[in-house]
PDB file of C-alpha atoms in Angstrom:
ATOM      1  CA  MET M 136      45.791 -24.742  -2.031  1.00 84.00           C
ATOM      2  CA  ASN M 137      46.960 -21.505  -3.605  1.00 91.00           C
ATOM      3  CA  ARG M 138      47.945 -21.029  -7.251  1.00 92.00           C
ATOM      4  CA  GLU M 139      51.699 -21.458  -6.673  1.00 94.00           C
ATOM      5  CA  GLN M 140      51.220 -24.656  -4.643  1.00 94.00           C
ATOM      6  CA  MET M 141      48.904 -26.030  -7.320  1.00 95.00           C
ATOM      7  CA  ILE M 142      51.384 -25.219 -10.081  1.00 96.00           C
ATOM      8  CA  ALA M 143      54.231 -26.890  -8.168  1.00 96.00           C
ATOM      9  CA  LYS M 144      52.146 -30.017  -7.551  1.00 96.00           C
ATOM     10  CA  VAL M 145      50.945 -30.260 -11.163  1.00 96.00           C
ATOM     11  CA  LYS M 146      54.443 -29.613 -12.519  1.00 96.00           C
ATOM     12  CA  ALA M 147      55.723 -32.561 -10.460  1.00 94.00           C
ATOM     13  CA  GLU M 148      53.242 -34.855 -12.268  1.00 91.00           C
ATOM     14  CA  MET M 149      54.796 -34.402 -15.719  1.00 93.00           C
ATOM     15  CA  PRO M 150      58.027 -34.093 -17.684  1.00 94.00           C
ATOM     16  CA  GLU M 151      59.418 -30.615 -18.283  1.00 94.00           C
ATOM     17  CA  ARG M 152      58.324 -30.543 -21.948  1.00 92.00           C
ATOM     18  CA  ARG M 153      54.707 -31.219 -20.936  1.00 93.00           C
ATOM     19  CA  TRP M 154      54.922 -28.490 -18.314  1.00 96.00           C
ATOM     20  CA  LEU M 155      56.052 -26.101 -21.066  1.00 96.00           C
ATOM     21  CA  HIS M 156      52.946 -27.153 -23.013  1.00 96.00           C
ATOM     22  CA  THR M 157      50.802 -26.517 -19.923  1.00 97.00           C
ATOM     23  CA  GLU M 158      52.303 -23.037 -19.551  1.00 97.00           C
ATOM     24  CA  GLY M 159      51.468 -22.382 -23.216  1.00 98.00           C
ATOM     25  CA  VAL M 160      47.897 -23.568 -22.670  1.00 98.00           C
ATOM     26  CA  MET M 161      47.614 -21.323 -19.589  1.00 98.00           C
ATOM     27  CA  GLU M 162      48.789 -18.256 -21.502  1.00 98.00           C
ATOM     28  CA  THR M 163      46.668 -19.029 -24.555  1.00 98.00           C
ATOM     29  CA  ALA M 164      43.570 -19.770 -22.460  1.00 98.00           C
ATOM     30  CA  VAL M 165      43.851 -16.364 -20.763  1.00 98.00           C
ATOM     31  CA  VAL M 166      44.226 -14.598 -24.133  1.00 98.00           C
ATOM     32  CA  LEU M 167      41.239 -16.464 -25.593  1.00 98.00           C
ATOM     33  CA  ALA M 168      39.178 -15.896 -22.448  1.00 98.00           C
ATOM     34  CA  ASN M 169      39.757 -12.154 -22.638  1.00 98.00           C
ATOM     35  CA  ARG M 170      39.011 -12.150 -26.373  1.00 98.00           C
ATOM     36  CA  PHE M 171      35.740 -14.066 -26.077  1.00 98.00           C
ATOM     37  CA  GLY M 172      34.324 -12.824 -22.771  1.00 98.00           C
ATOM     38  CA  VAL M 173      35.227 -15.684 -20.443  1.00 98.00           C
ATOM     39  CA  ASP M 174      36.629 -15.295 -16.920  1.00 98.00           C
ATOM     40  CA  PRO M 175      40.413 -15.523 -17.443  1.00 98.00           C
ATOM     41  CA  ALA M 176      41.050 -16.793 -13.894  1.00 98.00           C
ATOM     42  CA  ARG M 177      38.731 -19.758 -14.435  1.00 98.00           C
ATOM     43  CA  ALA M 178      40.315 -20.426 -17.848  1.00 98.00           C
ATOM     44  CA  GLU M 179      43.787 -20.364 -16.311  1.00 98.00           C
ATOM     45  CA  LEU M 180      42.746 -22.696 -13.475  1.00 98.00           C
ATOM     46  CA  ALA M 181      41.359 -25.254 -15.937  1.00 98.00           C
ATOM     47  CA  ALA M 182      44.499 -24.906 -18.073  1.00 98.00           C
ATOM     48  CA  ILE M 183      46.805 -25.487 -15.098  1.00 98.00           C
ATOM     49  CA  LEU M 184      45.040 -28.764 -14.336  1.00 98.00           C
ATOM     50  CA  HIS M 185      44.069 -29.939 -17.831  1.00 97.00           C
ATOM     51  CA  ASP M 186      46.940 -32.460 -18.153  1.00 97.00           C
ATOM     52  CA  VAL M 187      47.428 -33.334 -14.467  1.00 97.00           C
ATOM     53  CA  ALA M 188      46.906 -37.062 -15.176  1.00 96.00           C
ATOM     54  CA  LYS M 189      48.433 -37.145 -18.682  1.00 96.00           C
ATOM     55  CA  TYR M 190      51.553 -39.049 -17.637  1.00 95.00           C
ATOM     56  CA  TRP M 191      49.961 -41.468 -15.245  1.00 95.00           C
ATOM     57  CA  PRO M 192      50.365 -45.139 -16.194  1.00 96.00           C
ATOM     58  CA  THR M 193      47.470 -46.321 -18.347  1.00 95.00           C
ATOM     59  CA  ASP M 194      46.589 -49.059 -15.863  1.00 96.00           C
ATOM     60  CA  ARG M 195      46.237 -46.443 -13.117  1.00 96.00           C
ATOM     61  CA  MET M 196      43.920 -44.356 -15.323  1.00 96.00           C
ATOM     62  CA  ALA M 197      41.917 -47.434 -16.348  1.00 96.00           C
ATOM     63  CA  ASP M 198      41.503 -48.390 -12.690  1.00 96.00           C
ATOM     64  CA  MET M 199      40.286 -44.883 -11.878  1.00 96.00           C
ATOM     65  CA  ILE M 200      37.806 -44.953 -14.763  1.00 96.00           C
ATOM     66  CA  ARG M 201      36.392 -48.212 -13.420  1.00 96.00           C
ATOM     67  CA  ASP M 202      36.630 -47.417  -9.692  1.00 96.00           C
ATOM     68  CA  LYS M 203      35.447 -43.793  -9.698  1.00 95.00           C
ATOM     69  CA  GLY M 204      32.396 -44.244 -11.896  1.00 93.00           C
ATOM     70  CA  LEU M 205      33.827 -42.427 -14.905  1.00 94.00           C
ATOM     71  CA  PRO M 206      32.342 -43.306 -18.322  1.00 92.00           C
ATOM     72  CA  ALA M 207      33.384 -46.913 -18.954  1.00 93.00           C
ATOM     73  CA  GLU M 208      33.029 -46.417 -22.726  1.00 93.00           C
ATOM     74  CA  LEU M 209      36.329 -44.500 -22.584  1.00 93.00           C
ATOM     75  CA  LEU M 210      38.155 -47.795 -22.176  1.00 94.00           C
ATOM     76  CA  ALA M 211      37.132 -48.804 -25.707  1.00 92.00           C
ATOM     77  CA  TYR M 212      38.787 -45.723 -27.227  1.00 91.00           C
ATOM     78  CA  ASP M 213      42.273 -44.282 -27.526  1.00 88.00           C
ATOM     79  CA  LYS M 214      44.141 -43.960 -24.235  1.00 91.00           C
ATOM     80  CA  GLU M 215      44.939 -40.353 -25.154  1.00 91.00           C
ATOM     81  CA  LEU M 216      41.377 -39.481 -24.108  1.00 93.00           C
ATOM     82  CA  TRP M 217      41.545 -40.991 -20.637  1.00 96.00           C
ATOM     83  CA  HIS M 218      43.577 -38.323 -18.861  1.00 96.00           C
ATOM     84  CA  ALA M 219      40.882 -35.663 -19.309  1.00 97.00           C
ATOM     85  CA  PRO M 220      38.042 -37.240 -17.290  1.00 97.00           C
ATOM     86  CA  VAL M 221      40.560 -38.701 -14.841  1.00 97.00           C
ATOM     87  CA  GLY M 222      42.113 -35.248 -14.523  1.00 97.00           C
ATOM     88  CA  ALA M 223      38.719 -33.674 -13.802  1.00 98.00           C
ATOM     89  CA  TRP M 224      38.160 -36.203 -11.017  1.00 98.00           C
ATOM     90  CA  VAL M 225      41.638 -35.464  -9.630  1.00 97.00           C
ATOM     91  CA  ALA M 226      41.048 -31.694  -9.865  1.00 97.00           C
ATOM     92  CA  GLU M 227      37.888 -32.042  -7.819  1.00 97.00           C
ATOM     93  CA  HIS M 228      38.977 -34.613  -5.248  1.00 97.00           C
ATOM     94  CA  GLU M 229      42.687 -33.908  -4.840  1.00 95.00           C
ATOM     95  CA  TYR M 230      42.969 -30.217  -5.707  1.00 96.00           C
ATOM     96  CA  GLY M 231      39.632 -29.081  -4.283  1.00 96.00           C
ATOM     97  CA  VAL M 232      38.203 -27.558  -7.472  1.00 97.00           C
ATOM     98  CA  ALA M 233      34.450 -27.188  -6.947  1.00 97.00           C
ATOM     99  CA  ASP M 234      33.518 -25.091  -9.991  1.00 98.00           C
ATOM    100  CA  PRO M 235      31.559 -27.434 -12.301  1.00 98.00           C
ATOM    101  CA  GLU M 236      32.409 -25.396 -15.385  1.00 97.00           C
ATOM    102  CA  VAL M 237      36.149 -25.544 -14.668  1.00 98.00           C
ATOM    103  CA  LEU M 238      35.817 -29.291 -14.114  1.00 98.00           C
ATOM    104  CA  GLY M 239      33.930 -29.557 -17.418  1.00 98.00           C
ATOM    105  CA  ALA M 240      36.689 -27.677 -19.214  1.00 98.00           C
ATOM    106  CA  ILE M 241      39.226 -30.191 -17.894  1.00 98.00           C
ATOM    107  CA  ARG M 242      36.951 -33.189 -18.569  1.00 97.00           C
ATOM    108  CA  TYR M 243      36.212 -32.260 -22.201  1.00 97.00           C
ATOM    109  CA  HIS M 244      39.474 -30.664 -23.339  1.00 97.00           C
ATOM    110  CA  THR M 245      40.403 -33.739 -25.411  1.00 95.00           C
ATOM    111  CA  SER M 246      37.018 -34.773 -26.752  1.00 95.00           C
ATOM    112  CA  GLY M 247      34.716 -31.789 -26.667  1.00 96.00           C
ATOM    113  CA  ARG M 248      31.002 -32.450 -26.297  1.00 97.00           C
ATOM    114  CA  ARG M 249      27.662 -31.272 -27.625  1.00 95.00           C
ATOM    115  CA  GLY M 250      26.737 -27.864 -26.226  1.00 94.00           C
ATOM    116  CA  MET M 251      30.166 -26.918 -24.901  1.00 97.00           C
ATOM    117  CA  THR M 252      30.326 -23.885 -22.630  1.00 97.00           C
ATOM    118  CA  LYS M 253      32.506 -20.967 -23.691  1.00 98.00           C
ATOM    119  CA  LEU M 254      35.018 -21.911 -20.991  1.00 98.00           C
ATOM    120  CA  GLU M 255      35.182 -25.489 -22.297  1.00 98.00           C
ATOM    121  CA  LYS M 256      35.721 -24.167 -25.814  1.00 98.00           C
ATOM    122  CA  VAL M 257      38.466 -21.786 -24.676  1.00 98.00           C
ATOM    123  CA  VAL M 258      40.453 -24.487 -22.867  1.00 98.00           C
ATOM    124  CA  CYS M 259      39.996 -27.044 -25.645  1.00 98.00           C
ATOM    125  CA  LEU M 260      41.096 -24.530 -28.264  1.00 98.00           C
ATOM    126  CA  ALA M 261      44.029 -23.322 -26.139  1.00 98.00           C
ATOM    127  CA  ASP M 262      45.206 -26.933 -25.946  1.00 97.00           C
ATOM    128  CA  TYR M 263      45.072 -27.192 -29.759  1.00 94.00           C
ATOM    129  CA  MET M 264      46.881 -23.987 -30.567  1.00 96.00           C
ATOM    130  CA  GLU M 265      49.254 -23.036 -27.759  1.00 97.00           C
ATOM    131  CA  PRO M 266      52.532 -21.635 -29.143  1.00 95.00           C
ATOM    132  CA  GLY M 267      54.445 -24.912 -28.805  1.00 94.00           C
ATOM    133  CA  ARG M 268      52.015 -26.861 -30.986  1.00 93.00           C
ATOM    134  CA  GLU M 269      53.183 -27.610 -34.496  1.00 92.00           C
ATOM    135  CA  PHE M 270      51.029 -29.700 -36.808  1.00 89.00           C
ATOM    136  CA  PRO M 271      49.538 -29.191 -40.272  1.00 88.00           C
ATOM    137  CA  GLY M 272      46.704 -26.685 -39.980  1.00 91.00           C
ATOM    138  CA  VAL M 273      47.610 -25.162 -36.608  1.00 95.00           C
ATOM    139  CA  ASP M 274      48.368 -21.766 -38.166  1.00 96.00           C
ATOM    140  CA  ARG M 275      44.897 -21.719 -39.743  1.00 96.00           C
ATOM    141  CA  ILE M 276      43.369 -22.542 -36.350  1.00 97.00           C
ATOM    142  CA  ARG M 277      45.324 -19.660 -34.800  1.00 97.00           C
ATOM    143  CA  GLU M 278      44.146 -17.289 -37.536  1.00 97.00           C
ATOM    144  CA  LEU M 279      40.516 -18.351 -37.108  1.00 97.00           C
ATOM    145  CA  SER M 280      40.805 -17.838 -33.346  1.00 97.00           C
ATOM    146  CA  LEU M 281      41.346 -14.125 -33.945  1.00 97.00           C
ATOM    147  CA  ARG M 282      37.724 -13.765 -35.046  1.00 96.00           C
ATOM    148  CA  SER M 283      35.700 -16.837 -34.048  1.00 96.00           C
ATOM    149  CA  LEU M 284      35.979 -19.257 -31.160  1.00 97.00           C
ATOM    150  CA  ASP M 285      33.601 -21.705 -32.857  1.00 96.00           C
ATOM    151  CA  GLU M 286      35.255 -21.620 -36.292  1.00 96.00           C
ATOM    152  CA  ALA M 287      38.681 -22.179 -34.775  1.00 97.00           C
ATOM    153  CA  LEU M 288      37.460 -25.035 -32.600  1.00 97.00           C
ATOM    154  CA  LEU M 289      35.658 -26.589 -35.563  1.00 96.00           C
ATOM    155  CA  ALA M 290      38.933 -26.514 -37.509  1.00 96.00           C
ATOM    156  CA  GLY M 291      40.626 -28.180 -34.520  1.00 96.00           C
ATOM    157  CA  PHE M 292      38.069 -30.974 -34.404  1.00 96.00           C
ATOM    158  CA  ASP M 293      38.353 -31.409 -38.177  1.00 95.00           C
ATOM    159  CA  SER M 294      42.119 -31.748 -37.800  1.00 94.00           C
ATOM    160  CA  THR M 295      41.788 -34.322 -35.022  1.00 93.00           C
ATOM    161  CA  MET M 296      39.218 -36.353 -36.894  1.00 94.00           C
ATOM    162  CA  SER M 297      41.282 -36.327 -40.102  1.00 94.00           C
ATOM    163  CA  PHE M 298      44.322 -37.501 -38.137  1.00 93.00           C
ATOM    164  CA  LEU M 299      42.354 -40.322 -36.491  1.00 92.00           C
ATOM    165  CA  ILE M 300      40.868 -41.423 -39.821  1.00 94.00           C
ATOM    166  CA  GLU M 301      44.313 -41.396 -41.433  1.00 95.00           C
ATOM    167  CA  LYS M 302      45.648 -43.584 -38.598  1.00 93.00           C
ATOM    168  CA  GLY M 303      42.693 -45.964 -38.809  1.00 94.00           C
ATOM    169  CA  LYS M 304      41.526 -45.107 -35.301  1.00 92.00           C
ATOM    170  CA  ARG M 305      38.017 -44.801 -33.928  1.00 91.00           C
ATOM    171  CA  ILE M 306      36.537 -41.359 -33.314  1.00 93.00           C
ATOM    172  CA  PHE M 307      35.125 -40.850 -29.836  1.00 93.00           C
ATOM    173  CA  PRO M 308      31.387 -40.077 -30.123  1.00 94.00           C
ATOM    174  CA  LEU M 309      31.613 -36.888 -28.042  1.00 94.00           C
ATOM    175  CA  THR M 310      34.065 -35.417 -30.553  1.00 95.00           C
ATOM    176  CA  LEU M 311      31.727 -36.061 -33.438  1.00 95.00           C
ATOM    177  CA  GLU M 312      28.831 -34.633 -31.410  1.00 96.00           C
ATOM    178  CA  ALA M 313      30.913 -31.555 -30.516  1.00 96.00           C
ATOM    179  CA  ARG M 314      31.743 -30.952 -34.170  1.00 96.00           C
ATOM    180  CA  ASN M 315      28.135 -31.416 -35.277  1.00 95.00           C
ATOM    181  CA  SER M 316      26.915 -29.121 -32.518  1.00 95.00           C
ATOM    182  CA  LEU M 317      29.290 -26.370 -33.651  1.00 94.00           C
ATOM    183  CA  LEU M 318      28.043 -26.748 -37.223  1.00 92.00           C
ATOM    184  CA  GLU M 319      24.381 -26.639 -36.122  1.00 91.00           C
ATOM    185  CA  ASN M 320      24.908 -23.574 -33.949  1.00 83.00           C
ATOM    186  CA  ASN M 321      26.693 -21.608 -36.661  1.00 73.00           C
ATOM    187  CA  ARG M 322      24.234 -21.968 -39.514  1.00 66.00           C
TER     188      ARG M 322
END
């Protein structure tokens, strides 16, 4: 499947406003990749597919988590996390993506993880700060991204965790581990 076919297929999986977000993530991922020494083509590929399963019914995603051997612990956390590992499975099995780092960037774009690769960081950060995103602190994240991938991503995780705490929601362990890993690596 070529790039244009992939884009058309992914675009059909989501409402127009989410496709606009995906385009913003694609553009931002390429900029960040060039800034921080990551292959921009791989960053763009992960960005194209990062939300491929975002608008699937939750029961369909839950079934895939159970049936495809994805981490069952996801089911105990916010449904907003589910589309990332499901999307990585779809990218591999339905779109033919074989690059494990691209699949990792899709899989961890919502949660992060300890020891993230630069590509995973780029796609995760692009998802936080693409031009269409508007939330308290996003401008600070964008400013930090001009000089430090890790500092900007840390600010993104801090924002997510503060939001979840404010809403009385559980924090997925990988997100906490990702944040702690960034702190440990930047001492």
